[in-house]
Amino acid sequence: MSNIIEVNNLVKRYKELVALDHFNLTIKEGEVFGLLGPNGSGKTTTINCILSLLSYDKGSIKVFGKDMKPDSYDLKRKIGVVPQNVAVFNELSVYENIDYFCGLYIKDAATRKQYVKDAIDFVELGEFTKFRPKKLSGGLLRRLNIACGIVHKPELIFFDEPTVAVDPQSRNKILEGIAELNKNGATIVYTSHYMEEVEQLCSRILIMDKGKSLASGTKEELKNIIKCTEKISVEVCDLTEDNLEEISGLAHAYETSYDDSILKVSFSGGRHNLVRVLDYLGDHDYSFGRIYSELPTLNDVFLEITGTELRDSV
Ligand SMILES: Nc1ncnc2c1ncn2[C@@H]1O[C@H](COP(=O)(O)OP(=O)(O)OP(=O)(O)O)[C@@H](O)[C@H]1O
Ligand SMILES: [Mg+2]
């Protein structure tokens, strides 16, 4: 599969601030690619550099194998952008907004009409075509923003945090819609600081922080680069320091904590870890309450690489 986007050693500064620091990114045709990073990590800056909306200080960017320039209309025709901040005209109706964005690229009147209809159907705004944006709820407004970005049937679509401040129902619709666009052939670039969304939607993920690419791969590949393979939590009262030391010494255990009667043990590899923890507690006459065994999440990947929680930083 060919590379649709290639970003090499990109450096972008806003005066003193280094927003992108020798940033690398490769996106292949057909992917749903997730850019995952906390607020201010450089996701929007990356997109704006790729789209040539921002100049940059160093590095190179190729889109569809070509250099992207502010006037590369042949490339821009193939690209759709759903910006982080809703960008629609308040004085135009839902229909007129979508039609306007379509008209930027689609000149044939019949095709344009059909494409506008397709976009309205796609985001299910059929009942609201005469509404002005101000009359729409947050979720509907996001859907209008999406319709405007995809109406010209682009091959490559950027979604910059499209589900922020959206109710759960609209959020699911948006995620399903993006998966459908991908099924119909579009390559997707999706930015978010919600790891659950990225895990659910994306075929490959790049984790970024402070303008740097930290790791990339499928979610399985990312989880394989970290030490943690299993986290076990057990509700149990009155464990002693000696108990904790012995539990820390269980095979494959590498981190143990005990707060508010919850024992947490992280394991690296090994099988039957849960059984061994419970056997230990049983052998020492402890009765226990709730028990969880969790696989690592992308938050654990982020935590191990950066030392901070992805969740904390949003
Ligand atoms: N126009 C600007 N001028 C100065 N600094 C900027 C500008 N735009 C962004 N920054 C800074 O650059 C860094 C990267 O910002 P960017 O908006 O790309 O991050 P982000 O990952 O998209 O964050 P968010 O999740 O909040 O959208 C941040 O520290 C931000 O404050
Ligand atoms: Mg952003």
Coordinates of C-alpha atoms and ligand atoms in Angstrom, one line a residue:
M1 CA 0.0 0.0 0.0
S2 CA 1.3 3.4 -0.8
N3 CA 2.0 6.2 1.6
I4 CA -0.6 8.9 1.5
I5 CA 1.2 11.1 4.0
E6 CA 4.9 11.3 4.8
V7 CA 6.1 13.7 7.4
N8 CA 9.8 13.7 8.1
N9 CA 11.7 15.5 10.9
L10 CA 9.1 18.3 11.1
V11 CA 10.0 21.2 13.3
K12 CA 7.4 23.9 14.0
R13 CA 8.0 26.8 16.3
Y14 CA 5.6 29.4 17.6
K15 CA 8.2 32.0 18.6
E16 CA 10.1 30.4 21.5
L17 CA 7.7 27.4 21.8
V18 CA 8.7 24.2 19.9
A19 CA 5.3 22.8 19.0
L20 CA 6.7 20.0 16.8
D21 CA 10.1 18.6 17.5
H22 CA 11.5 16.5 14.7
F23 CA 8.2 14.9 14.3
N24 CA 7.7 11.9 12.0
L25 CA 4.6 10.3 10.6
T26 CA 3.7 7.9 7.8
I27 CA 0.1 7.1 6.9
K28 CA -0.8 4.5 4.3
E29 CA -3.8 4.4 2.0
G30 CA -6.9 2.8 3.6
E31 CA -5.9 3.3 7.2
V32 CA -7.9 4.9 10.0
F33 CA -4.9 6.5 11.6
G34 CA -5.1 7.9 15.1
L35 CA -3.0 10.8 16.5
L36 CA -3.3 10.4 20.2
G37 CA -1.9 13.0 22.6
P38 CA -2.9 15.2 25.4
N39 CA -3.9 18.9 25.0
G40 CA -1.2 20.9 23.5
S41 CA 0.8 18.0 22.3
G42 CA 0.8 19.3 18.7
K43 CA -2.0 17.4 16.9
T44 CA -3.7 20.4 15.3
T45 CA -0.4 21.9 14.5
T46 CA 0.6 18.7 12.7
I47 CA -2.6 18.8 10.6
N48 CA -2.3 22.4 9.8
C49 CA 1.3 21.9 8.6
I50 CA 0.3 18.9 6.5
L51 CA -2.5 21.0 4.9
S52 CA 0.0 23.8 4.3
L53 CA -2.1 26.1 6.4
L54 CA 0.9 26.8 8.5
S55 CA 4.5 27.2 7.5
Y56 CA 7.1 25.2 9.4
D57 CA 10.8 25.6 10.2
K58 CA 12.4 22.4 9.2
G59 CA 11.6 19.0 7.7
S60 CA 9.5 17.8 4.8
I61 CA 5.9 16.8 4.1
K62 CA 4.5 14.8 1.2
V63 CA 0.8 14.2 0.6
F64 CA -0.2 11.8 -2.1
G65 CA 3.6 11.6 -2.9
K66 CA 3.7 15.3 -3.7
D67 CA 4.8 18.5 -2.0
M68 CA 1.8 20.3 -0.5
K69 CA 1.7 24.0 -1.1
P70 CA -1.0 26.6 -0.2
D71 CA -2.2 26.6 -3.8
S72 CA -2.1 22.8 -4.4
Y73 CA -5.8 22.7 -5.4
D74 CA -5.4 19.4 -7.2
L75 CA -4.3 17.8 -3.9
K76 CA -6.8 19.8 -1.8
R77 CA -9.7 18.5 -3.9
K78 CA -8.8 15.0 -2.7
I79 CA -8.7 16.1 1.0
G80 CA -11.5 16.7 3.5
V81 CA -11.0 18.6 6.8
V82 CA -13.2 18.5 9.8
P83 CA -11.6 21.1 12.0
Q84 CA -11.5 21.0 15.8
N85 CA -13.3 24.3 16.0
V86 CA -16.6 24.2 14.1
A87 CA -16.1 26.3 11.0
V88 CA -19.5 27.1 9.3
F89 CA -21.3 30.3 8.2
N90 CA -23.8 31.4 10.8
E91 CA -25.8 33.4 8.2
L92 CA -26.3 30.4 6.0
S93 CA -28.7 27.5 6.6
V94 CA -27.6 23.9 7.1
Y95 CA -28.2 23.2 3.4
E96 CA -26.5 26.4 2.2
N97 CA -23.5 25.7 4.3
I98 CA -23.0 22.2 2.9
D99 CA -23.7 23.4 -0.6
Y100 CA -21.2 26.2 -0.3
F101 CA -18.4 23.8 0.8
C102 CA -19.3 21.4 -2.0
G103 CA -19.2 24.2 -4.6
L104 CA -15.6 24.9 -3.7
Y105 CA -14.6 21.7 -5.5
I106 CA -17.6 20.4 -7.4
K107 CA -18.6 22.5 -10.4
D108 CA -21.1 20.3 -12.2
A109 CA -24.6 21.3 -10.8
A110 CA -26.2 17.9 -10.9
T111 CA -23.2 16.2 -9.2
R112 CA -23.1 19.0 -6.6
K113 CA -26.8 18.6 -5.8
Q114 CA -26.4 14.8 -5.4
Y115 CA -23.3 15.2 -3.2
V116 CA -25.0 17.7 -0.9
K117 CA -28.0 15.2 -0.6
D118 CA -25.6 12.4 0.1
A119 CA -23.8 14.4 2.8
I120 CA -27.1 15.4 4.5
D121 CA -28.2 11.8 4.5
F122 CA -24.9 10.6 5.8
V123 CA -25.0 12.9 8.9
E124 CA -28.8 12.5 9.2
L125 CA -29.5 16.2 9.1
G126 CA -32.5 15.9 6.7
E127 CA -34.9 17.4 9.2
F128 CA -32.7 20.4 9.8
T129 CA -31.7 21.6 6.3
K130 CA -33.4 25.0 6.8
F131 CA -32.0 25.6 10.3
R132 CA -29.3 28.2 10.9
P133 CA -26.2 26.8 12.8
K134 CA -27.1 28.7 15.9
K135 CA -30.3 26.8 16.3
L136 CA -28.5 23.4 16.3
S137 CA -27.5 21.5 19.4
G138 CA -23.8 20.8 20.0
G139 CA -24.0 17.3 18.5
L140 CA -26.0 18.4 15.4
L141 CA -23.5 21.3 14.9
R142 CA -20.6 18.8 14.9
R143 CA -22.5 16.7 12.3
L144 CA -22.9 19.8 10.1
N145 CA -19.2 20.5 10.5
I146 CA -18.6 16.9 9.3
A147 CA -20.9 17.2 6.4
C148 CA -19.1 20.4 5.2
G149 CA -15.8 18.6 5.4
I150 CA -16.7 15.4 3.5
V151 CA -19.3 16.6 1.0
H152 CA -16.9 16.6 -1.9
K153 CA -16.2 12.9 -1.3
P154 CA -12.5 13.3 -0.5
E155 CA -10.0 10.4 -0.5
L156 CA -8.2 11.6 2.6
I157 CA -10.1 13.0 5.6
F158 CA -8.8 14.7 8.7
F159 CA -11.0 14.7 11.8
D160 CA -9.6 16.9 14.5
E161 CA -11.3 15.9 17.8
P162 CA -14.7 15.7 16.3
T163 CA -16.4 14.3 19.4
V164 CA -15.4 16.9 22.0
A165 CA -18.4 18.3 23.8
V166 CA -20.8 15.9 22.0
D167 CA -23.5 13.8 23.7
P168 CA -22.9 10.0 23.7
Q169 CA -25.5 9.3 21.0
S170 CA -24.1 11.8 18.5
R171 CA -20.6 10.6 19.5
N172 CA -21.5 7.0 18.5
K173 CA -23.0 8.2 15.3
I174 CA -19.9 10.2 14.4
L175 CA -17.6 7.2 15.1
E176 CA -19.8 4.8 13.1
G177 CA -19.9 7.4 10.3
I178 CA -16.1 7.6 10.2
A179 CA -15.8 3.8 10.1
E180 CA -18.3 3.8 7.2
L181 CA -16.3 6.5 5.2
N182 CA -13.3 4.3 5.7
K183 CA -15.1 1.2 4.5
N184 CA -16.1 3.1 1.4
G185 CA -12.5 3.8 0.6
A186 CA -11.4 7.0 2.4
T187 CA -8.2 7.2 4.4
I188 CA -8.8 8.8 7.8
V189 CA -6.6 10.8 10.1
Y190 CA -8.3 11.0 13.5
T191 CA -7.0 13.1 16.4
S192 CA -8.2 12.7 19.9
H193 CA -7.1 12.6 23.5
Y194 CA -9.7 9.9 24.2
M195 CA -7.8 6.7 24.2
E196 CA -11.0 4.6 24.2
E197 CA -12.1 6.1 20.9
V198 CA -8.8 5.7 19.3
E199 CA -8.6 2.1 20.4
Q200 CA -12.1 1.4 19.0
L201 CA -11.7 3.2 15.7
C202 CA -8.1 3.3 14.5
S203 CA -6.1 0.6 12.7
R204 CA -2.8 2.3 13.6
I205 CA -2.0 4.8 16.2
L206 CA 0.8 7.3 16.9
I207 CA 1.2 8.5 20.5
M208 CA 2.6 12.0 20.7
D209 CA 3.5 14.3 23.6
K210 CA 5.2 17.7 23.6
G211 CA 5.5 17.8 19.8
K212 CA 7.4 14.4 19.6
S213 CA 6.2 11.1 18.2
L214 CA 6.8 8.6 21.0
A215 CA 5.5 5.4 19.5
S216 CA 3.4 4.1 16.7
G217 CA 1.8 0.9 15.6
T218 CA -1.4 -1.1 15.9
K219 CA -2.9 -1.1 19.4
E220 CA -1.5 -4.6 20.0
E221 CA 2.0 -3.5 18.9
L222 CA 1.9 -0.5 21.2
K223 CA 0.8 -2.6 24.1
N224 CA 3.6 -5.1 23.3
I225 CA 6.3 -2.5 23.7
I226 CA 5.5 -1.9 27.4
K227 CA 6.4 -4.0 30.4
C228 CA 2.9 -4.4 31.7
T229 CA 0.8 -7.3 30.5
E230 CA -1.8 -7.6 33.2
K231 CA -3.0 -5.6 36.1
I232 CA -4.8 -7.3 39.0
S233 CA -6.9 -5.5 41.6
V234 CA -8.3 -7.3 44.7
E235 CA -10.5 -5.8 47.4
V236 CA -8.9 -7.2 50.6
C237 CA -8.7 -5.8 54.2
D238 CA -5.8 -5.6 56.6
L239 CA -2.8 -6.8 54.5
T240 CA 0.5 -6.3 56.4
E241 CA 3.8 -5.0 55.1
D242 CA 5.1 -8.6 55.1
N243 CA 2.2 -9.7 53.0
L244 CA 2.9 -7.0 50.5
E245 CA 6.5 -7.8 50.3
E246 CA 5.7 -11.5 49.6
I247 CA 3.1 -10.6 47.0
S248 CA 5.7 -8.3 45.3
G249 CA 7.9 -11.3 45.2
L250 CA 5.4 -13.4 43.2
A251 CA 6.7 -14.6 39.8
H252 CA 6.3 -11.9 37.1
A253 CA 5.0 -9.2 39.5
Y254 CA 6.9 -5.9 39.2
E255 CA 4.7 -3.3 40.9
T256 CA 2.5 -3.5 43.9
S257 CA 0.3 -0.9 45.7
Y258 CA -2.2 -1.1 48.5
D259 CA -4.6 1.8 49.2
D260 CA -8.1 1.9 50.6
S261 CA -8.2 -1.9 50.9
I262 CA -7.5 -2.3 47.2
L263 CA -4.4 -4.4 46.3
K264 CA -3.0 -3.7 42.9
V265 CA -0.4 -5.8 41.3
S266 CA 1.1 -5.3 37.8
F267 CA 2.6 -8.2 36.0
S268 CA 5.0 -8.6 33.1
G269 CA 4.3 -11.8 31.3
G270 CA 3.5 -15.1 33.1
R271 CA 0.3 -17.0 33.1
H272 CA -2.2 -17.7 35.9
N273 CA -1.1 -14.6 37.7
L274 CA -4.6 -14.1 39.1
V275 CA -4.7 -17.6 40.5
R276 CA -1.4 -17.1 42.2
V277 CA -2.5 -13.9 43.9
L278 CA -5.8 -15.5 45.1
D279 CA -4.0 -18.6 46.2
Y280 CA -1.6 -16.4 48.3
L281 CA -4.5 -14.6 49.9
G282 CA -6.4 -17.9 50.5
D283 CA -3.3 -19.6 52.0
H284 CA -3.0 -16.6 54.4
D285 CA -6.6 -16.8 55.4
Y286 CA -7.7 -13.5 53.8
S287 CA -11.2 -13.3 52.4
F288 CA -11.5 -10.9 49.5
G289 CA -14.2 -8.9 47.7
R290 CA -14.2 -7.7 44.1
I291 CA -11.5 -8.9 41.8
Y292 CA -10.4 -7.5 38.5
S293 CA -7.9 -8.6 35.9
E294 CA -7.3 -6.0 33.3
L295 CA -5.2 -6.0 30.1
P296 CA -3.1 -2.9 29.6
T297 CA -4.7 0.1 27.9
L298 CA -3.2 2.8 25.7
N299 CA -3.2 4.9 28.9
D300 CA -0.7 2.4 30.4
V301 CA 1.4 2.7 27.2
F302 CA 1.4 6.5 27.6
L303 CA 2.1 6.2 31.3
E304 CA 5.1 3.9 30.8
I305 CA 6.6 6.0 28.0
T306 CA 6.1 9.4 29.5
G307 CA 5.7 8.9 33.3
T308 CA 2.4 10.8 33.3
E309 CA -1.2 9.7 32.8
L310 CA -2.9 10.6 29.5
R311 CA -6.1 11.0 31.5
D312 CA -4.5 13.4 34.0
S313 CA -3.3 15.7 31.3
V314 CA -6.7 16.4 29.6
Ligands
LIG1 N1 -1.0 30.1 17.0 C1 -0.3 29.7 18.0 N2 0.6 30.6 18.6 C2 1.3 30.2 19.6 N3 1.3 29.0 20.2 C3 0.4 28.1 19.7 C4 -0.4 28.4 18.6 N4 -1.1 27.3 18.2 C5 -0.8 26.4 19.1 N5 0.2 26.8 20.0 C6 0.8 26.0 21.0 O1 1.5 24.9 20.4 C7 1.3 23.7 21.2 C8 0.6 22.7 20.3 O2 -0.7 23.1 20.1 P1 -1.8 22.3 19.3 O3 -3.0 23.1 19.2 O4 -1.2 21.8 18.0 O5 -2.0 21.0 20.2 P2 -3.2 19.9 20.2 O6 -2.5 18.6 20.4 O7 -4.0 20.1 19.0 O8 -4.0 20.3 21.5 P3 -5.6 20.2 21.8 O9 -5.9 18.8 22.2 O10 -5.8 21.2 22.9 O11 -6.3 20.6 20.6 C9 0.6 24.1 22.4 O12 1.5 24.4 23.4 C10 -0.1 25.4 22.0 O13 -0.3 26.3 23.1
MG2 MG -6.0 20.5 18.7

